PDB file of C-alpha atoms in Angstrom:
ATOM      1  CA  UNK A   1     -23.308 -10.259 -42.395  1.00 45.00           C
ATOM      2  CA  UNK A   2     -21.165 -11.278 -45.175  1.00 52.00           C
ATOM      3  CA  UNK A   3     -19.018  -7.989 -45.242  1.00 59.00           C
ATOM      4  CA  UNK A   4     -18.696  -8.339 -41.471  1.00 60.00           C
ATOM      5  CA  UNK A   5     -17.021 -11.023 -42.179  1.00 65.00           C
ATOM      6  CA  UNK A   6     -15.313  -9.372 -45.814  1.00 68.00           C
ATOM      7  CA  UNK A   7     -13.890  -7.327 -42.750  1.00 57.00           C
ATOM      8  CA  UNK A   8     -12.481  -9.623 -40.467  1.00 60.00           C
ATOM      9  CA  UNK A   9     -10.846 -11.623 -42.736  1.00 60.00           C
ATOM     10  CA  UNK A  10      -9.512  -8.077 -43.901  1.00 63.00           C
ATOM     11  CA  UNK A  11      -7.815  -7.080 -40.524  1.00 56.00           C
ATOM     12  CA  UNK A  12      -6.811 -10.588 -39.490  1.00 56.00           C
ATOM     13  CA  UNK A  13      -4.177 -10.419 -42.821  1.00 59.00           C
ATOM     14  CA  UNK A  14      -3.005  -6.940 -41.807  1.00 55.00           C
ATOM     15  CA  UNK A  15      -2.707  -7.338 -38.197  1.00 54.00           C
ATOM     16  CA  UNK A  16       1.402  -8.259 -37.528  1.00 55.00           C
ATOM     17  CA  UNK A  17       2.557  -9.671 -34.187  1.00 51.00           C
ATOM     18  CA  UNK A  18       3.407  -7.386 -31.255  1.00 53.00           C
ATOM     19  CA  UNK A  19       6.908  -7.042 -30.514  1.00 62.00           C
ATOM     20  CA  UNK A  20       7.872  -7.652 -26.595  1.00 66.00           C
ATOM     21  CA  UNK A  21       9.239  -4.365 -24.759  1.00 73.00           C
ATOM     22  CA  UNK A  22      12.471  -5.573 -24.412  1.00 80.00           C
ATOM     23  CA  UNK A  23      13.453  -5.702 -20.192  1.00 85.00           C
ATOM     24  CA  UNK A  24      14.617  -2.103 -18.528  1.00 87.00           C
ATOM     25  CA  UNK A  25      18.136  -2.704 -17.906  1.00 89.00           C
ATOM     26  CA  UNK A  26      18.479  -4.162 -21.828  1.00 92.00           C
ATOM     27  CA  UNK A  27      16.722  -0.548 -22.505  1.00 92.00           C
ATOM     28  CA  UNK A  28      18.910   2.019 -20.363  1.00 94.00           C
ATOM     29  CA  UNK A  29      22.095   0.437 -21.568  1.00 95.00           C
ATOM     30  CA  UNK A  30      20.926   1.014 -25.288  1.00 95.00           C
ATOM     31  CA  UNK A  31      20.561   4.037 -24.194  1.00 95.00           C
ATOM     32  CA  UNK A  32      23.236   4.883 -22.242  1.00 95.00           C
ATOM     33  CA  UNK A  33      25.115   3.690 -25.510  1.00 96.00           C
ATOM     34  CA  UNK A  34      23.511   6.086 -27.424  1.00 96.00           C
ATOM     35  CA  UNK A  35      23.368   8.877 -25.080  1.00 96.00           C
ATOM     36  CA  UNK A  36      26.846   9.140 -23.245  1.00 95.00           C
ATOM     37  CA  UNK A  37      28.785   9.535 -26.620  1.00 95.00           C
ATOM     38  CA  UNK A  38      26.474  12.264 -28.053  1.00 95.00           C
ATOM     39  CA  UNK A  39      27.144  14.042 -24.605  1.00 95.00           C
ATOM     40  CA  UNK A  40      30.876  13.479 -24.650  1.00 92.00           C
ATOM     41  CA  UNK A  41      31.023  14.896 -28.416  1.00 92.00           C
ATOM     42  CA  UNK A  42      28.854  18.083 -27.560  1.00 92.00           C
ATOM     43  CA  UNK A  43      30.999  18.236 -24.365  1.00 89.00           C
ATOM     44  CA  UNK A  44      33.207  19.159 -26.871  1.00 87.00           C
ATOM     45  CA  UNK A  45      32.202  22.397 -27.030  1.00 85.00           C
ATOM     46  CA  UNK A  46      32.915  23.713 -24.156  1.00 85.00           C
ATOM     47  CA  UNK A  47      35.291  21.161 -23.372  1.00 71.00           C
ATOM     48  CA  UNK A  48      38.731  21.853 -21.018  1.00 69.00           C
ATOM     49  CA  UNK A  49      41.156  20.263 -18.733  1.00 77.00           C
ATOM     50  CA  UNK A  50      40.576  16.787 -17.472  1.00 83.00           C
ATOM     51  CA  UNK A  51      41.018  16.428 -13.551  1.00 84.00           C
ATOM     52  CA  UNK A  52      43.490  15.832 -11.735  1.00 83.00           C
ATOM     53  CA  UNK A  53      43.040  12.734  -9.121  1.00 87.00           C
ATOM     54  CA  UNK A  54      45.834  13.891  -7.152  1.00 87.00           C
ATOM     55  CA  UNK A  55      44.583  17.044  -5.447  1.00 87.00           C
ATOM     56  CA  UNK A  56      44.028  16.899  -2.333  1.00 85.00           C
ATOM     57  CA  UNK A  57      39.917  16.431  -1.404  1.00 83.00           C
ATOM     58  CA  UNK A  58      40.036  13.594  -4.694  1.00 89.00           C
ATOM     59  CA  UNK A  59      38.019  11.007  -2.388  1.00 91.00           C
ATOM     60  CA  UNK A  60      34.872  13.229  -2.193  1.00 91.00           C
ATOM     61  CA  UNK A  61      34.626  14.384  -5.942  1.00 91.00           C
ATOM     62  CA  UNK A  62      35.249  10.292  -6.474  1.00 94.00           C
ATOM     63  CA  UNK A  63      32.125   9.395  -3.986  1.00 95.00           C
ATOM     64  CA  UNK A  64      30.007  12.420  -5.773  1.00 95.00           C
ATOM     65  CA  UNK A  65      31.455  10.763  -9.184  1.00 95.00           C
ATOM     66  CA  UNK A  66      29.544   7.360  -7.862  1.00 96.00           C
ATOM     67  CA  UNK A  67      26.843   8.521  -5.940  1.00 97.00           C
ATOM     68  CA  UNK A  68      25.673  10.463  -9.292  1.00 97.00           C
ATOM     69  CA  UNK A  69      25.793   7.719 -11.722  1.00 97.00           C
ATOM     70  CA  UNK A  70      24.317   5.680  -9.157  1.00 97.00           C
ATOM     71  CA  UNK A  71      21.477   8.294  -9.067  1.00 97.00           C
ATOM     72  CA  UNK A  72      21.772   8.554 -12.884  1.00 97.00           C
ATOM     73  CA  UNK A  73      20.787   4.953 -13.588  1.00 96.00           C
ATOM     74  CA  UNK A  74      18.925   4.225 -10.548  1.00 96.00           C
ATOM     75  CA  UNK A  75      16.346   7.343 -11.928  1.00 97.00           C
ATOM     76  CA  UNK A  76      16.347   5.799 -15.649  1.00 96.00           C
ATOM     77  CA  UNK A  77      15.514   2.432 -14.350  1.00 95.00           C
ATOM     78  CA  UNK A  78      12.198   3.968 -12.827  1.00 94.00           C
ATOM     79  CA  UNK A  79      11.687   6.365 -15.626  1.00 93.00           C
ATOM     80  CA  UNK A  80      10.866   3.006 -17.982  1.00 92.00           C
ATOM     81  CA  UNK A  81       9.334   1.269 -15.139  1.00 91.00           C
ATOM     82  CA  UNK A  82       7.228   3.351 -14.661  1.00 87.00           C
ATOM     83  CA  UNK A  83       5.585   3.043 -18.049  1.00 82.00           C
ATOM     84  CA  UNK A  84       4.345  -0.433 -17.332  1.00 80.00           C
ATOM     85  CA  UNK A  85       1.374  -0.478 -14.371  1.00 75.00           C
ATOM     86  CA  UNK A  86       1.973  -3.082 -11.385  1.00 74.00           C
ATOM     87  CA  UNK A  87       5.823  -3.147 -11.961  1.00 79.00           C
ATOM     88  CA  UNK A  88       7.933  -2.167  -8.920  1.00 86.00           C
ATOM     89  CA  UNK A  89      10.051   1.122  -8.720  1.00 89.00           C
ATOM     90  CA  UNK A  90      12.820   2.301  -6.318  1.00 91.00           C
ATOM     91  CA  UNK A  91      10.934   4.246  -3.715  1.00 93.00           C
ATOM     92  CA  UNK A  92      11.519   7.642  -4.233  1.00 91.00           C
ATOM     93  CA  UNK A  93      12.432   8.611  -0.544  1.00 94.00           C
ATOM     94  CA  UNK A  94      16.243   6.951  -1.726  1.00 94.00           C
ATOM     95  CA  UNK A  95      16.378   9.233  -4.608  1.00 95.00           C
ATOM     96  CA  UNK A  96      15.856  12.466  -1.506  1.00 94.00           C
ATOM     97  CA  UNK A  97      18.316  10.475   0.148  1.00 96.00           C
ATOM     98  CA  UNK A  98      21.223   9.988  -2.063  1.00 95.00           C
ATOM     99  CA  UNK A  99      20.026  13.921  -3.401  1.00 95.00           C
ATOM    100  CA  UNK A 100      20.298  14.423  -0.142  1.00 96.00           C
ATOM    101  CA  UNK A 101      24.416  13.224   0.773  1.00 96.00           C
ATOM    102  CA  UNK A 102      25.403  14.459  -3.110  1.00 95.00           C
ATOM    103  CA  UNK A 103      24.784  18.062  -1.641  1.00 95.00           C
ATOM    104  CA  UNK A 104      26.809  16.881   1.396  1.00 95.00           C
ATOM    105  CA  UNK A 105      30.038  15.706  -0.523  1.00 93.00           C
ATOM    106  CA  UNK A 106      29.615  18.587  -2.985  1.00 92.00           C
ATOM    107  CA  UNK A 107      29.365  21.119   0.633  1.00 92.00           C
ATOM    108  CA  UNK A 108      32.130  19.381   2.342  1.00 91.00           C
ATOM    109  CA  UNK A 109      34.540  19.565  -1.205  1.00 88.00           C
ATOM    110  CA  UNK A 110      34.067  23.346  -0.463  1.00 87.00           C
ATOM    111  CA  UNK A 111      37.376  24.695   1.750  1.00 83.00           C
ATOM    112  CA  UNK A 112      36.563  26.586   4.685  1.00 73.00           C
ATOM    113  CA  UNK A 113      38.886  29.696   3.556  1.00 65.00           C
ATOM    114  CA  UNK A 114      38.317  28.986  -0.032  1.00 57.00           C
ATOM    115  CA  UNK A 115      39.446  31.802  -2.508  1.00 56.00           C
ATOM    116  CA  UNK A 116      37.027  34.567  -3.680  1.00 55.00           C
ATOM    117  CA  UNK A 117      34.232  32.872  -5.792  1.00 52.00           C
ATOM    118  CA  UNK A 118      34.864  32.988  -9.511  1.00 52.00           C
ATOM    119  CA  UNK A 119      32.205  34.248 -11.258  1.00 52.00           C
ATOM    120  CA  UNK A 120      33.223  33.081 -14.859  1.00 57.00           C
ATOM    121  CA  UNK A 121      33.834  29.597 -13.736  1.00 63.00           C
ATOM    122  CA  UNK A 122      30.824  28.838 -12.204  1.00 64.00           C
ATOM    123  CA  UNK A 123      29.245  30.215 -15.288  1.00 81.00           C
ATOM    124  CA  UNK A 124      31.552  27.792 -17.713  1.00 87.00           C
ATOM    125  CA  UNK A 125      30.064  25.111 -15.487  1.00 89.00           C
ATOM    126  CA  UNK A 126      26.360  25.814 -15.978  1.00 92.00           C
ATOM    127  CA  UNK A 127      27.167  26.082 -19.713  1.00 93.00           C
ATOM    128  CA  UNK A 128      29.191  22.592 -19.880  1.00 94.00           C
ATOM    129  CA  UNK A 129      25.483  20.865 -17.806  1.00 95.00           C
ATOM    130  CA  UNK A 130      23.312  22.534 -20.142  1.00 96.00           C
ATOM    131  CA  UNK A 131      25.490  21.566 -23.099  1.00 95.00           C
ATOM    132  CA  UNK A 132      25.737  18.362 -22.247  1.00 96.00           C
ATOM    133  CA  UNK A 133      22.593  17.641 -21.090  1.00 97.00           C
ATOM    134  CA  UNK A 134      20.587  18.208 -24.598  1.00 96.00           C
ATOM    135  CA  UNK A 135      21.705  14.731 -25.780  1.00 96.00           C
ATOM    136  CA  UNK A 136      20.253  12.959 -23.380  1.00 97.00           C
ATOM    137  CA  UNK A 137      17.210  14.735 -22.565  1.00 97.00           C
ATOM    138  CA  UNK A 138      16.200  14.294 -26.108  1.00 95.00           C
ATOM    139  CA  UNK A 139      17.426  10.407 -27.130  1.00 96.00           C
ATOM    140  CA  UNK A 140      15.533   9.283 -22.859  1.00 95.00           C
ATOM    141  CA  UNK A 141      12.552  11.254 -23.982  1.00 93.00           C
ATOM    142  CA  UNK A 142      12.500   9.492 -27.554  1.00 92.00           C
ATOM    143  CA  UNK A 143      12.964   5.990 -25.494  1.00 92.00           C
ATOM    144  CA  UNK A 144       9.992   6.656 -23.214  1.00 90.00           C
ATOM    145  CA  UNK A 145       8.012   7.484 -25.953  1.00 87.00           C
ATOM    146  CA  UNK A 146       9.076   3.482 -27.601  1.00 84.00           C
ATOM    147  CA  UNK A 147       8.674   2.129 -24.461  1.00 77.00           C
ATOM    148  CA  UNK A 148       4.985   3.055 -23.990  1.00 69.00           C
ATOM    149  CA  UNK A 149       4.104   6.298 -26.056  1.00 56.00           C
ATOM    150  CA  UNK A 150       2.082   7.568 -22.835  1.00 60.00           C
ATOM    151  CA  UNK A 151       4.212   8.339 -18.962  1.00 68.00           C
ATOM    152  CA  UNK A 152       3.251   9.914 -16.215  1.00 83.00           C
ATOM    153  CA  UNK A 153       4.470  13.622 -14.691  1.00 88.00           C
ATOM    154  CA  UNK A 154       6.836  10.881 -12.121  1.00 91.00           C
ATOM    155  CA  UNK A 155       8.380   9.116 -14.947  1.00 92.00           C
ATOM    156  CA  UNK A 156       9.586  12.569 -16.513  1.00 94.00           C
ATOM    157  CA  UNK A 157      11.018  13.978 -13.094  1.00 95.00           C
ATOM    158  CA  UNK A 158      13.043  10.451 -13.037  1.00 95.00           C
ATOM    159  CA  UNK A 159      14.251  11.075 -16.257  1.00 96.00           C
ATOM    160  CA  UNK A 160      14.752  14.735 -15.600  1.00 96.00           C
ATOM    161  CA  UNK A 161      16.939  13.268 -12.542  1.00 97.00           C
ATOM    162  CA  UNK A 162      19.129  10.928 -14.482  1.00 97.00           C
ATOM    163  CA  UNK A 163      19.906  12.631 -16.733  1.00 98.00           C
ATOM    164  CA  UNK A 164      20.779  16.088 -14.457  1.00 97.00           C
ATOM    165  CA  UNK A 165      22.615  13.403 -12.515  1.00 97.00           C
ATOM    166  CA  UNK A 166      24.668  11.708 -15.358  1.00 97.00           C
ATOM    167  CA  UNK A 167      25.102  15.488 -16.810  1.00 96.00           C
ATOM    168  CA  UNK A 168      27.047  16.010 -13.483  1.00 96.00           C
ATOM    169  CA  UNK A 169      29.148  12.885 -14.073  1.00 95.00           C
ATOM    170  CA  UNK A 170      31.106  14.115 -16.816  1.00 94.00           C
ATOM    171  CA  UNK A 171      31.470  16.867 -14.974  1.00 93.00           C
ATOM    172  CA  UNK A 172      33.306  15.933 -12.493  1.00 92.00           C
ATOM    173  CA  UNK A 173      35.798  14.507 -15.067  1.00 91.00           C
ATOM    174  CA  UNK A 174      37.514  18.013 -16.362  1.00 89.00           C
ATOM    175  CA  UNK A 175      36.565  19.969 -12.679  1.00 87.00           C
ATOM    176  CA  UNK A 176      39.119  20.943  -9.746  1.00 86.00           C
ATOM    177  CA  UNK A 177      38.009  18.195  -7.109  1.00 87.00           C
ATOM    178  CA  UNK A 178      37.643  21.238  -5.186  1.00 83.00           C
ATOM    179  CA  UNK A 179      34.850  23.912  -5.714  1.00 84.00           C
ATOM    180  CA  UNK A 180      33.758  27.534  -3.475  1.00 83.00           C
ATOM    181  CA  UNK A 181      29.751  28.671  -3.392  1.00 86.00           C
ATOM    182  CA  UNK A 182      28.989  30.060  -6.174  1.00 87.00           C
ATOM    183  CA  UNK A 183      30.650  27.101  -8.552  1.00 86.00           C
ATOM    184  CA  UNK A 184      28.141  24.627  -6.370  1.00 90.00           C
ATOM    185  CA  UNK A 185      24.683  27.153  -5.833  1.00 91.00           C
ATOM    186  CA  UNK A 186      25.493  27.246 -10.068  1.00 92.00           C
ATOM    187  CA  UNK A 187      25.633  23.251  -9.876  1.00 93.00           C
ATOM    188  CA  UNK A 188      22.766  23.174  -7.897  1.00 94.00           C
ATOM    189  CA  UNK A 189      20.416  25.492 -10.588  1.00 95.00           C
ATOM    190  CA  UNK A 190      22.017  23.968 -13.244  1.00 96.00           C
ATOM    191  CA  UNK A 191      21.047  20.136 -12.167  1.00 96.00           C
ATOM    192  CA  UNK A 192      17.516  21.914 -11.238  1.00 97.00           C
ATOM    193  CA  UNK A 193      17.477  23.714 -15.173  1.00 97.00           C
ATOM    194  CA  UNK A 194      17.832  20.602 -16.637  1.00 97.00           C
ATOM    195  CA  UNK A 195      15.150  18.868 -14.452  1.00 97.00           C
ATOM    196  CA  UNK A 196      12.580  21.589 -15.558  1.00 97.00           C
ATOM    197  CA  UNK A 197      13.570  21.471 -19.356  1.00 96.00           C
ATOM    198  CA  UNK A 198      13.418  17.919 -19.190  1.00 96.00           C
ATOM    199  CA  UNK A 199       9.258  17.351 -18.024  1.00 94.00           C
ATOM    200  CA  UNK A 200       8.304  20.408 -19.720  1.00 94.00           C
ATOM    201  CA  UNK A 201      10.029  18.967 -23.557  1.00 93.00           C
ATOM    202  CA  UNK A 202       8.166  15.725 -22.042  1.00 90.00           C
ATOM    203  CA  UNK A 203       4.591  16.774 -21.004  1.00 86.00           C
ATOM    204  CA  UNK A 204       4.266  18.804 -24.874  1.00 83.00           C
ATOM    205  CA  UNK A 205       5.943  15.292 -26.629  1.00 77.00           C
ATOM    206  CA  UNK A 206       3.636  13.464 -24.939  1.00 63.00           C
ATOM    207  CA  UNK A 207       1.363  11.171 -26.878  1.00 47.00           C
ATOM    208  CA  UNK A 208      -2.000  12.177 -25.954  1.00 43.00           C
TER     209      UNK A 208
END
């Protein structure tokens, strides 16, 4: 019995207070403060001129940018909130509606009589999105791990959506306000790739 008491005393001395988890909003702001500068620095590798907001169609491009940022924040909120059982999250249907609206705005920004699709331009956009998303994927997965360790496939899906949305937002700042069909197709392909990569990396780095 004395051995048990000694073990209890030893464990009591070794115990350390658990730091409470910061509010979700605070964790998102910390992630953005780290991820966005890293993404912007990475974009220098594939960067070109800034968007000309005086061109026709700038209103639609601005709406796409605002919507993408909104989705990026909301998805990051869900990804972090899903780590805490019992917490209410933003309904999935709102992300479906937001994604549908983003697609619609992009389709509306394609001129009816657009010039022949430029494959090189679309390839550049795909490369840009892959490059700027890389540091955001790493930092958001690190944030998820620091916030709980065990995260579900749904939280990884939301993390991927958030990174994709933020990447598209950065692309909007250095992209013509109008696009062609090939350009749009490669944007969608890049978004799907970013989400898939985030979920795959998150699955294999998840704490068991």
